[in-house]
Amino acid sequence: MAEVTNHDLTELLSARFGEKITNVQEPYGLLTIETTKDVITEVLRFLKEDGQANFNFLTDITAVHYPEKKHGIAVVYHLHSMVKRIRIRVKVFIDQHQPTIPTATSLWKGANWMERETYDLFGVKFEGHPDLRRILNMDDLGVHPMLKQYPLEDPNRVDKKDEYFGR
Amino acid sequence: MNNQPVYTDNDPQSELVTLNLGPTHPATHGVFQNVIQLDGERIVSGVSTIGYIHRAFEKIAEHRPFYQITPLTDRLNYCSSPINNMGWHMTVEKLLNIKMPKRVDYLRVIIMELARISDHIICNTIIAQDTGATTTFLYLFQYREHIYEIYEEICGARLTTNIGRIGGFERDFNDIAFAKINKFLKEFPVALREFESLLNRNRIFIDRTAGVACVTPEDALSYGWTGPLLRATGVDYDVRVSEPYASYEDFDFEVPVGTSGDIYDRYLVRNEEMWQSVSIIEQAMEKLKHEPAGIFHADVPEFYLPAKEEVYNNMEALIYHFKIVMGEIDAPKAEVYHAVEGGNGELGFYLINDGGRTPYRLHFRRPSFINYQMFAPMSKGMLLSDAIINMSSMNIIAGELDA
């Protein structure tokens, strides 16, 4: 089985999706790309089904919240090609006021709970998900607790403020 | 598959019974619930509910410096806490580009393999227990106790261990610890062989497990299964081999795989992995003899917590101690994913650091959470008693499931 490198994958994706693939990086050797939500399903499908890439395994789906950015929620997919022994990270930045993105459950059954968890913690609505309910928190919680506007502790506590420690 | 609950409405014409299995039920291995519908003893549908012990670890981690996250990790899969501890430490070391001395790597391998044995002992003996074989459960379980004594000798704790530090171990293994490891290596194989001879060809055990809850490799991959569950279906995937960490590439071991993906294969795969782990520990003990003694951490004073005696008597050490504990270390702004082979699958840490005192985001890829998803769909059509054994064979740890 021919080895496939990060460079090969980048070229492959760029040839197929052109400018939809942006911000290609390799932190600690793990190829990381950004794309947009209108093509994310095709990108994932391509990565899964293309003979050269062969990312047969969905390792994880999660999200990150950047409140200061316009598109403040990054949905992060970690894929793994067990055949080629290579991983890839795909990020999609979406509007935090309308956090919607197509579901990946049509490609991997395991995406179901991962997306439910991301919905529960970040409020990302996965369109087409068969059963998008909260999974870890109770149904009537009312907030999506991993968003940065929900602090862990009482914000009025003074003993934890950096300024009192010269920071 | 449709996972929606189907509740009966006490219709006298209906022959289905709704059964709440859990949240606290002796057969559920932790606090989680399955609402199942039974037609006689056969399961018609089921829905899993988790989150009863959800402790918001990811949120807490965003508010803690790297060192103080360690106690969160060993409360994930508490049956093999050291693997979780070290997985986290190795993630931070990857972020900080710290290279470990070989001796530390070998010590880590010893501890992680002991943890794997401990994890598999629990799982396999519980499968036996759920088929009615209490003797085997009690017999092999005492060796988990021996492993806990080794942990205790090294770090003072037994279950939630906090073994290790970023950059190595807190202290070197003493002679008693090595003696206990040697004793374990001598005694455990005898017990394991006996355990196997009690069960492997036991007619009742085979009847209850062989051909039950078979999973195809395609389904296992699609559901994101890893670890012994995936390997029992015949997929040869082990993080220790595919992306070696802690010098696993120096060791000679095999990755056992099954053929049919049923409960019996999962049991056999775990047993074989215990043999492989014993062999790995023996190799590591041998390799340690060729390494200079007394090295138990990397030479990185800016990241590695100084020894307590130093902190009390040396100003520099005190300053470093404070800086490290308060999280004021110079970590690059970056994101890193690091995976280790946990007792029940790929345990991944996805860490984003923005240069602050705490991680900007930390996500745990918990194998129990991802593996358990398949339980309700695969239970359809199964006998209730088989589903119970199936649950034991999936090695679901509630702490890791909810995180």
JSON list of C-alpha atoms in Angstrom, two decimals, chain A:
[
{"chain": "A", "resi": 1, "resn": "MET", "atom": "CA", "xyz": [0.00, 0.00, 0.00]},
{"chain": "A", "resi": 2, "resn": "ALA", "atom": "CA", "xyz": [1.49, 3.26, -1.13]},
{"chain": "A", "resi": 3, "resn": "GLU", "atom": "CA", "xyz": [2.16, 5.75, 1.61]},
{"chain": "A", "resi": 4, "resn": "VAL", "atom": "CA", "xyz": [0.22, 8.98, 1.52]},
{"chain": "A", "resi": 5, "resn": "THR", "atom": "CA", "xyz": [1.67, 12.16, 2.97]},
{"chain": "A", "resi": 6, "resn": "ASN", "atom": "CA", "xyz": [0.13, 15.38, 4.25]},
{"chain": "A", "resi": 7, "resn": "HIS", "atom": "CA", "xyz": [1.34, 17.05, 1.08]},
{"chain": "A", "resi": 8, "resn": "ASP", "atom": "CA", "xyz": [-0.41, 14.49, -1.13]},
{"chain": "A", "resi": 9, "resn": "LEU", "atom": "CA", "xyz": [-3.62, 14.92, 0.82]},
{"chain": "A", "resi": 10, "resn": "THR", "atom": "CA", "xyz": [-3.50, 18.70, 0.58]},
{"chain": "A", "resi": 11, "resn": "GLU", "atom": "CA", "xyz": [-3.03, 18.50, -3.17]},
{"chain": "A", "resi": 12, "resn": "LEU", "atom": "CA", "xyz": [-5.79, 15.97, -3.48]},
{"chain": "A", "resi": 13, "resn": "LEU", "atom": "CA", "xyz": [-8.23, 18.12, -1.53]},
{"chain": "A", "resi": 14, "resn": "SER", "atom": "CA", "xyz": [-7.24, 21.35, -3.26]},
{"chain": "A", "resi": 15, "resn": "ALA", "atom": "CA", "xyz": [-7.68, 19.75, -6.67]},
{"chain": "A", "resi": 16, "resn": "ARG", "atom": "CA", "xyz": [-11.13, 18.57, -5.73]},
{"chain": "A", "resi": 17, "resn": "PHE", "atom": "CA", "xyz": [-12.45, 21.48, -3.66]},
{"chain": "A", "resi": 18, "resn": "GLY", "atom": "CA", "xyz": [-10.27, 24.40, -4.75]},
{"chain": "A", "resi": 19, "resn": "GLU", "atom": "CA", "xyz": [-10.62, 27.47, -2.60]},
{"chain": "A", "resi": 20, "resn": "LYS", "atom": "CA", "xyz": [-13.01, 25.80, -0.22]},
{"chain": "A", "resi": 21, "resn": "ILE", "atom": "CA", "xyz": [-9.97, 24.30, 1.48]},
{"chain": "A", "resi": 22, "resn": "THR", "atom": "CA", "xyz": [-8.17, 26.99, 3.47]},
{"chain": "A", "resi": 23, "resn": "ASN", "atom": "CA", "xyz": [-5.68, 27.52, 6.25]},
{"chain": "A", "resi": 24, "resn": "VAL", "atom": "CA", "xyz": [-3.73, 24.30, 5.76]},
{"chain": "A", "resi": 25, "resn": "GLN", "atom": "CA", "xyz": [-1.42, 23.66, 8.70]},
{"chain": "A", "resi": 26, "resn": "GLU", "atom": "CA", "xyz": [0.45, 20.78, 10.27]},
{"chain": "A", "resi": 27, "resn": "PRO", "atom": "CA", "xyz": [0.64, 21.28, 14.03]},
{"chain": "A", "resi": 28, "resn": "TYR", "atom": "CA", "xyz": [2.71, 18.42, 15.45]},
{"chain": "A", "resi": 29, "resn": "GLY", "atom": "CA", "xyz": [2.51, 16.66, 12.11]},
{"chain": "A", "resi": 30, "resn": "LEU", "atom": "CA", "xyz": [-1.27, 16.37, 12.03]},
{"chain": "A", "resi": 31, "resn": "LEU", "atom": "CA", "xyz": [-2.70, 17.82, 8.84]},
{"chain": "A", "resi": 32, "resn": "THR", "atom": "CA", "xyz": [-5.32, 20.43, 9.72]},
{"chain": "A", "resi": 33, "resn": "ILE", "atom": "CA", "xyz": [-7.56, 22.06, 7.16]},
{"chain": "A", "resi": 34, "resn": "GLU", "atom": "CA", "xyz": [-10.49, 24.43, 7.24]},
{"chain": "A", "resi": 35, "resn": "THR", "atom": "CA", "xyz": [-13.49, 24.26, 5.01]},
{"chain": "A", "resi": 36, "resn": "THR", "atom": "CA", "xyz": [-17.01, 25.62, 4.88]},
{"chain": "A", "resi": 37, "resn": "LYS", "atom": "CA", "xyz": [-20.27, 24.13, 5.97]},
{"chain": "A", "resi": 38, "resn": "ASP", "atom": "CA", "xyz": [-21.76, 24.00, 2.47]},
{"chain": "A", "resi": 39, "resn": "VAL", "atom": "CA", "xyz": [-19.18, 21.45, 1.38]},
{"chain": "A", "resi": 40, "resn": "ILE", "atom": "CA", "xyz": [-18.35, 19.71, 4.66]},
{"chain": "A", "resi": 41, "resn": "THR", "atom": "CA", "xyz": [-20.42, 16.63, 3.85]},
{"chain": "A", "resi": 42, "resn": "GLU", "atom": "CA", "xyz": [-18.74, 16.31, 0.45]},
{"chain": "A", "resi": 43, "resn": "VAL", "atom": "CA", "xyz": [-15.30, 16.84, 1.99]},
{"chain": "A", "resi": 44, "resn": "LEU", "atom": "CA", "xyz": [-15.92, 14.15, 4.59]},
{"chain": "A", "resi": 45, "resn": "ARG", "atom": "CA", "xyz": [-17.42, 11.82, 1.98]},
{"chain": "A", "resi": 46, "resn": "PHE", "atom": "CA", "xyz": [-14.46, 12.41, -0.31]},
{"chain": "A", "resi": 47, "resn": "LEU", "atom": "CA", "xyz": [-11.98, 11.75, 2.48]},
{"chain": "A", "resi": 48, "resn": "LYS", "atom": "CA", "xyz": [-13.84, 8.58, 3.44]},
{"chain": "A", "resi": 49, "resn": "GLU", "atom": "CA", "xyz": [-14.42, 7.14, -0.01]},
{"chain": "A", "resi": 50, "resn": "ASP", "atom": "CA", "xyz": [-11.48, 8.30, -2.08]},
{"chain": "A", "resi": 51, "resn": "GLY", "atom": "CA", "xyz": [-9.12, 5.41, -2.64]},
{"chain": "A", "resi": 52, "resn": "GLN", "atom": "CA", "xyz": [-6.00, 7.43, -1.95]},
{"chain": "A", "resi": 53, "resn": "ALA", "atom": "CA", "xyz": [-7.17, 9.10, 1.25]},
{"chain": "A", "resi": 54, "resn": "ASN", "atom": "CA", "xyz": [-9.22, 6.23, 2.64]},
{"chain": "A", "resi": 55, "resn": "PHE", "atom": "CA", "xyz": [-10.17, 7.84, 5.97]},
{"chain": "A", "resi": 56, "resn": "ASN", "atom": "CA", "xyz": [-12.38, 4.98, 7.03]},
{"chain": "A", "resi": 57, "resn": "PHE", "atom": "CA", "xyz": [-12.61, 5.93, 10.68]},
{"chain": "A", "resi": 58, "resn": "LEU", "atom": "CA", "xyz": [-14.25, 8.88, 12.40]},
{"chain": "A", "resi": 59, "resn": "THR", "atom": "CA", "xyz": [-12.25, 9.37, 15.58]},
{"chain": "A", "resi": 60, "resn": "ASP", "atom": "CA", "xyz": [-14.07, 12.29, 17.05]},
{"chain": "A", "resi": 61, "resn": "ILE", "atom": "CA", "xyz": [-16.34, 15.28, 16.57]},
{"chain": "A", "resi": 62, "resn": "THR", "atom": "CA", "xyz": [-16.26, 18.23, 18.91]},
{"chain": "A", "resi": 63, "resn": "ALA", "atom": "CA", "xyz": [-16.41, 22.03, 18.86]},
{"chain": "A", "resi": 64, "resn": "VAL", "atom": "CA", "xyz": [-14.51, 25.05, 20.13]},
{"chain": "A", "resi": 65, "resn": "HIS", "atom": "CA", "xyz": [-16.01, 28.42, 20.98]},
{"chain": "A", "resi": 66, "resn": "TYR", "atom": "CA", "xyz": [-14.21, 31.68, 20.07]},
{"chain": "A", "resi": 67, "resn": "PRO", "atom": "CA", "xyz": [-16.64, 34.39, 21.22]},
{"chain": "A", "resi": 68, "resn": "GLU", "atom": "CA", "xyz": [-14.58, 37.23, 19.75]},
{"chain": "A", "resi": 69, "resn": "LYS", "atom": "CA", "xyz": [-14.70, 35.86, 16.19]},
{"chain": "A", "resi": 70, "resn": "LYS", "atom": "CA", "xyz": [-17.48, 36.50, 13.72]},
{"chain": "A", "resi": 71, "resn": "HIS", "atom": "CA", "xyz": [-17.83, 32.83, 12.96]},
{"chain": "A", "resi": 72, "resn": "GLY", "atom": "CA", "xyz": [-17.22, 31.88, 16.53]},
{"chain": "A", "resi": 73, "resn": "ILE", "atom": "CA", "xyz": [-17.85, 28.16, 16.71]},
{"chain": "A", "resi": 74, "resn": "ALA", "atom": "CA", "xyz": [-15.42, 25.74, 15.16]},
{"chain": "A", "resi": 75, "resn": "VAL", "atom": "CA", "xyz": [-16.74, 22.23, 14.61]},
{"chain": "A", "resi": 76, "resn": "VAL", "atom": "CA", "xyz": [-13.73, 19.93, 14.61]},
{"chain": "A", "resi": 77, "resn": "TYR", "atom": "CA", "xyz": [-13.61, 16.50, 12.98]},
{"chain": "A", "resi": 78, "resn": "HIS", "atom": "CA", "xyz": [-10.74, 14.10, 13.59]},
{"chain": "A", "resi": 79, "resn": "LEU", "atom": "CA", "xyz": [-10.55, 11.42, 10.92]},
{"chain": "A", "resi": 80, "resn": "HIS", "atom": "CA", "xyz": [-8.20, 8.49, 10.75]},
{"chain": "A", "resi": 81, "resn": "SER", "atom": "CA", "xyz": [-7.10, 6.30, 7.91]},
{"chain": "A", "resi": 82, "resn": "MET", "atom": "CA", "xyz": [-6.26, 3.03, 9.61]},
{"chain": "A", "resi": 83, "resn": "VAL", "atom": "CA", "xyz": [-5.08, 1.66, 6.27]},
{"chain": "A", "resi": 84, "resn": "LYS", "atom": "CA", "xyz": [-2.64, 4.47, 5.52]},
{"chain": "A", "resi": 85, "resn": "ARG", "atom": "CA", "xyz": [-1.90, 5.24, 9.18]},
{"chain": "A", "resi": 86, "resn": "ILE", "atom": "CA", "xyz": [-2.54, 8.93, 8.84]},
{"chain": "A", "resi": 87, "resn": "ARG", "atom": "CA", "xyz": [-4.87, 11.34, 10.57]},
{"chain": "A", "resi": 88, "resn": "ILE", "atom": "CA", "xyz": [-6.50, 14.57, 9.49]},
{"chain": "A", "resi": 89, "resn": "ARG", "atom": "CA", "xyz": [-8.31, 17.33, 11.34]},
{"chain": "A", "resi": 90, "resn": "VAL", "atom": "CA", "xyz": [-11.08, 19.18, 9.54]},
{"chain": "A", "resi": 91, "resn": "LYS", "atom": "CA", "xyz": [-12.47, 22.42, 10.95]},
{"chain": "A", "resi": 92, "resn": "VAL", "atom": "CA", "xyz": [-15.55, 24.34, 10.00]},
{"chain": "A", "resi": 93, "resn": "PHE", "atom": "CA", "xyz": [-16.16, 27.80, 11.46]},
{"chain": "A", "resi": 94, "resn": "ILE", "atom": "CA", "xyz": [-19.85, 28.59, 11.75]},
{"chain": "A", "resi": 95, "resn": "ASP", "atom": "CA", "xyz": [-21.90, 31.56, 12.92]},
{"chain": "A", "resi": 96, "resn": "GLN", "atom": "CA", "xyz": [-22.41, 31.35, 16.66]},
{"chain": "A", "resi": 97, "resn": "HIS", "atom": "CA", "xyz": [-25.80, 33.01, 16.37]},
{"chain": "A", "resi": 98, "resn": "GLN", "atom": "CA", "xyz": [-27.03, 30.42, 13.89]},
{"chain": "A", "resi": 99, "resn": "PRO", "atom": "CA", "xyz": [-24.88, 27.38, 14.63]},
{"chain": "A", "resi": 100, "resn": "THR", "atom": "CA", "xyz": [-26.05, 24.89, 12.04]},
{"chain": "A", "resi": 101, "resn": "ILE", "atom": "CA", "xyz": [-24.06, 22.36, 10.05]},
{"chain": "A", "resi": 102, "resn": "PRO", "atom": "CA", "xyz": [-25.00, 19.20, 8.12]},
{"chain": "A", "resi": 103, "resn": "THR", "atom": "CA", "xyz": [-24.78, 15.95, 10.03]},
{"chain": "A", "resi": 104, "resn": "ALA", "atom": "CA", "xyz": [-22.14, 13.30, 9.45]},
{"chain": "A", "resi": 105, "resn": "THR", "atom": "CA", "xyz": [-24.41, 10.46, 10.54]},
{"chain": "A", "resi": 106, "resn": "SER", "atom": "CA", "xyz": [-25.02, 9.57, 6.90]},
{"chain": "A", "resi": 107, "resn": "LEU", "atom": "CA", "xyz": [-21.34, 8.63, 6.66]},
{"chain": "A", "resi": 108, "resn": "TRP", "atom": "CA", "xyz": [-20.56, 7.15, 10.06]},
{"chain": "A", "resi": 109, "resn": "LYS", "atom": "CA", "xyz": [-23.13, 5.78, 12.50]},
{"chain": "A", "resi": 110, "resn": "GLY", "atom": "CA", "xyz": [-20.83, 6.70, 15.36]},
{"chain": "A", "resi": 111, "resn": "ALA", "atom": "CA", "xyz": [-21.30, 10.39, 14.57]},
{"chain": "A", "resi": 112, "resn": "ASN", "atom": "CA", "xyz": [-24.72, 10.21, 16.22]},
{"chain": "A", "resi": 113, "resn": "TRP", "atom": "CA", "xyz": [-23.66, 10.53, 19.85]},
{"chain": "A", "resi": 114, "resn": "MET", "atom": "CA", "xyz": [-20.65, 12.70, 19.09]},
{"chain": "A", "resi": 115, "resn": "GLU", "atom": "CA", "xyz": [-22.98, 15.21, 17.46]},
{"chain": "A", "resi": 116, "resn": "ARG", "atom": "CA", "xyz": [-25.49, 14.97, 20.27]},
{"chain": "A", "resi": 117, "resn": "GLU", "atom": "CA", "xyz": [-22.70, 15.74, 22.72]},
{"chain": "A", "resi": 118, "resn": "THR", "atom": "CA", "xyz": [-21.56, 18.72, 20.64]},
{"chain": "A", "resi": 119, "resn": "TYR", "atom": "CA", "xyz": [-25.14, 19.94, 20.43]},
{"chain": "A", "resi": 120, "resn": "ASP", "atom": "CA", "xyz": [-25.59, 19.55, 24.16]},
{"chain": "A", "resi": 121, "resn": "LEU", "atom": "CA", "xyz": [-22.42, 21.38, 25.12]},
{"chain": "A", "resi": 122, "resn": "PHE", "atom": "CA", "xyz": [-22.20, 24.01, 22.35]},
{"chain": "A", "resi": 123, "resn": "GLY", "atom": "CA", "xyz": [-25.67, 24.25, 20.83]},
{"chain": "A", "resi": 124, "resn": "VAL", "atom": "CA", "xyz": [-24.51, 23.26, 17.36]},
{"chain": "A", "resi": 125, "resn": "LYS", "atom": "CA", "xyz": [-27.55, 22.05, 15.40]},
{"chain": "A", "resi": 126, "resn": "PHE", "atom": "CA", "xyz": [-26.64, 19.21, 13.10]},
{"chain": "A", "resi": 127, "resn": "GLU", "atom": "CA", "xyz": [-29.11, 19.33, 10.23]},
{"chain": "A", "resi": 128, "resn": "GLY", "atom": "CA", "xyz": [-30.46, 15.95, 9.25]},
{"chain": "A", "resi": 129, "resn": "HIS", "atom": "CA", "xyz": [-29.45, 14.30, 12.52]},
{"chain": "A", "resi": 130, "resn": "PRO", "atom": "CA", "xyz": [-31.99, 11.54, 13.26]},
{"chain": "A", "resi": 131, "resn": "ASP", "atom": "CA", "xyz": [-32.28, 12.19, 16.98]},
{"chain": "A", "resi": 132, "resn": "LEU", "atom": "CA", "xyz": [-30.73, 15.48, 18.08]},
{"chain": "A", "resi": 133, "resn": "ARG", "atom": "CA", "xyz": [-31.34, 15.59, 21.84]},
{"chain": "A", "resi": 134, "resn": "ARG", "atom": "CA", "xyz": [-29.21, 16.49, 24.81]},
{"chain": "A", "resi": 135, "resn": "ILE", "atom": "CA", "xyz": [-27.09, 13.58, 25.97]},
{"chain": "A", "resi": 136, "resn": "LEU", "atom": "CA", "xyz": [-25.09, 14.49, 29.07]},
{"chain": "A", "resi": 137, "resn": "ASN", "atom": "CA", "xyz": [-27.15, 17.28, 30.64]},
{"chain": "A", "resi": 138, "resn": "MET", "atom": "CA", "xyz": [-30.80, 17.31, 31.57]},
{"chain": "A", "resi": 139, "resn": "ASP", "atom": "CA", "xyz": [-33.26, 18.33, 28.86]},
{"chain": "A", "resi": 140, "resn": "ASP", "atom": "CA", "xyz": [-34.47, 21.52, 30.57]},
{"chain": "A", "resi": 141, "resn": "LEU", "atom": "CA", "xyz": [-31.00, 22.95, 31.28]},
{"chain": "A", "resi": 142, "resn": "GLY", "atom": "CA", "xyz": [-31.67, 25.86, 28.95]},
{"chain": "A", "resi": 143, "resn": "VAL", "atom": "CA", "xyz": [-28.03, 26.71, 28.14]},
{"chain": "A", "resi": 144, "resn": "HIS", "atom": "CA", "xyz": [-25.19, 25.08, 26.27]},
{"chain": "A", "resi": 145, "resn": "PRO", "atom": "CA", "xyz": [-22.63, 25.06, 29.06]},
{"chain": "A", "resi": 146, "resn": "MET", "atom": "CA", "xyz": [-19.34, 24.84, 27.14]},
{"chain": "A", "resi": 147, "resn": "LEU", "atom": "CA", "xyz": [-19.92, 28.22, 25.52]},
{"chain": "A", "resi": 148, "resn": "LYS", "atom": "CA", "xyz": [-17.50, 30.74, 26.96]},
{"chain": "A", "resi": 149, "resn": "GLN", "atom": "CA", "xyz": [-20.22, 33.07, 28.27]},
{"chain": "A", "resi": 150, "resn": "TYR", "atom": "CA", "xyz": [-21.05, 30.53, 30.96]},
{"chain": "A", "resi": 151, "resn": "PRO", "atom": "CA", "xyz": [-18.27, 30.72, 33.52]},
{"chain": "A", "resi": 152, "resn": "LEU", "atom": "CA", "xyz": [-17.55, 27.79, 35.75]},
{"chain": "A", "resi": 153, "resn": "GLU", "atom": "CA", "xyz": [-17.55, 29.79, 38.94]},
{"chain": "A", "resi": 154, "resn": "ASP", "atom": "CA", "xyz": [-19.31, 32.82, 40.32]},
{"chain": "A", "resi": 155, "resn": "PRO", "atom": "CA", "xyz": [-17.75, 35.73, 38.37]},
{"chain": "A", "resi": 156, "resn": "ASN", "atom": "CA", "xyz": [-18.07, 37.96, 41.43]},
{"chain": "A", "resi": 157, "resn": "ARG", "atom": "CA", "xyz": [-15.53, 35.97, 43.41]},
{"chain": "A", "resi": 158, "resn": "VAL", "atom": "CA", "xyz": [-12.52, 38.16, 44.02]},
{"chain": "A", "resi": 159, "resn": "ASP", "atom": "CA", "xyz": [-10.09, 35.57, 45.30]},
{"chain": "A", "resi": 160, "resn": "LYS", "atom": "CA", "xyz": [-9.66, 34.16, 41.80]},
{"chain": "A", "resi": 161, "resn": "LYS", "atom": "CA", "xyz": [-9.06, 37.40, 39.92]},
{"chain": "A", "resi": 162, "resn": "ASP", "atom": "CA", "xyz": [-5.75, 37.68, 38.12]},
{"chain": "A", "resi": 163, "resn": "GLU", "atom": "CA", "xyz": [-5.23, 41.35, 39.00]},
{"chain": "A", "resi": 164, "resn": "TYR", "atom": "CA", "xyz": [-4.85, 40.47, 42.66]},
{"chain": "A", "resi": 165, "resn": "PHE", "atom": "CA", "xyz": [-1.95, 38.22, 41.79]},
{"chain": "A", "resi": 166, "resn": "GLY", "atom": "CA", "xyz": [-0.11, 40.74, 39.65]},
{"chain": "A", "resi": 167, "resn": "ARG", "atom": "CA", "xyz": [-1.05, 39.05, 36.40]}
]
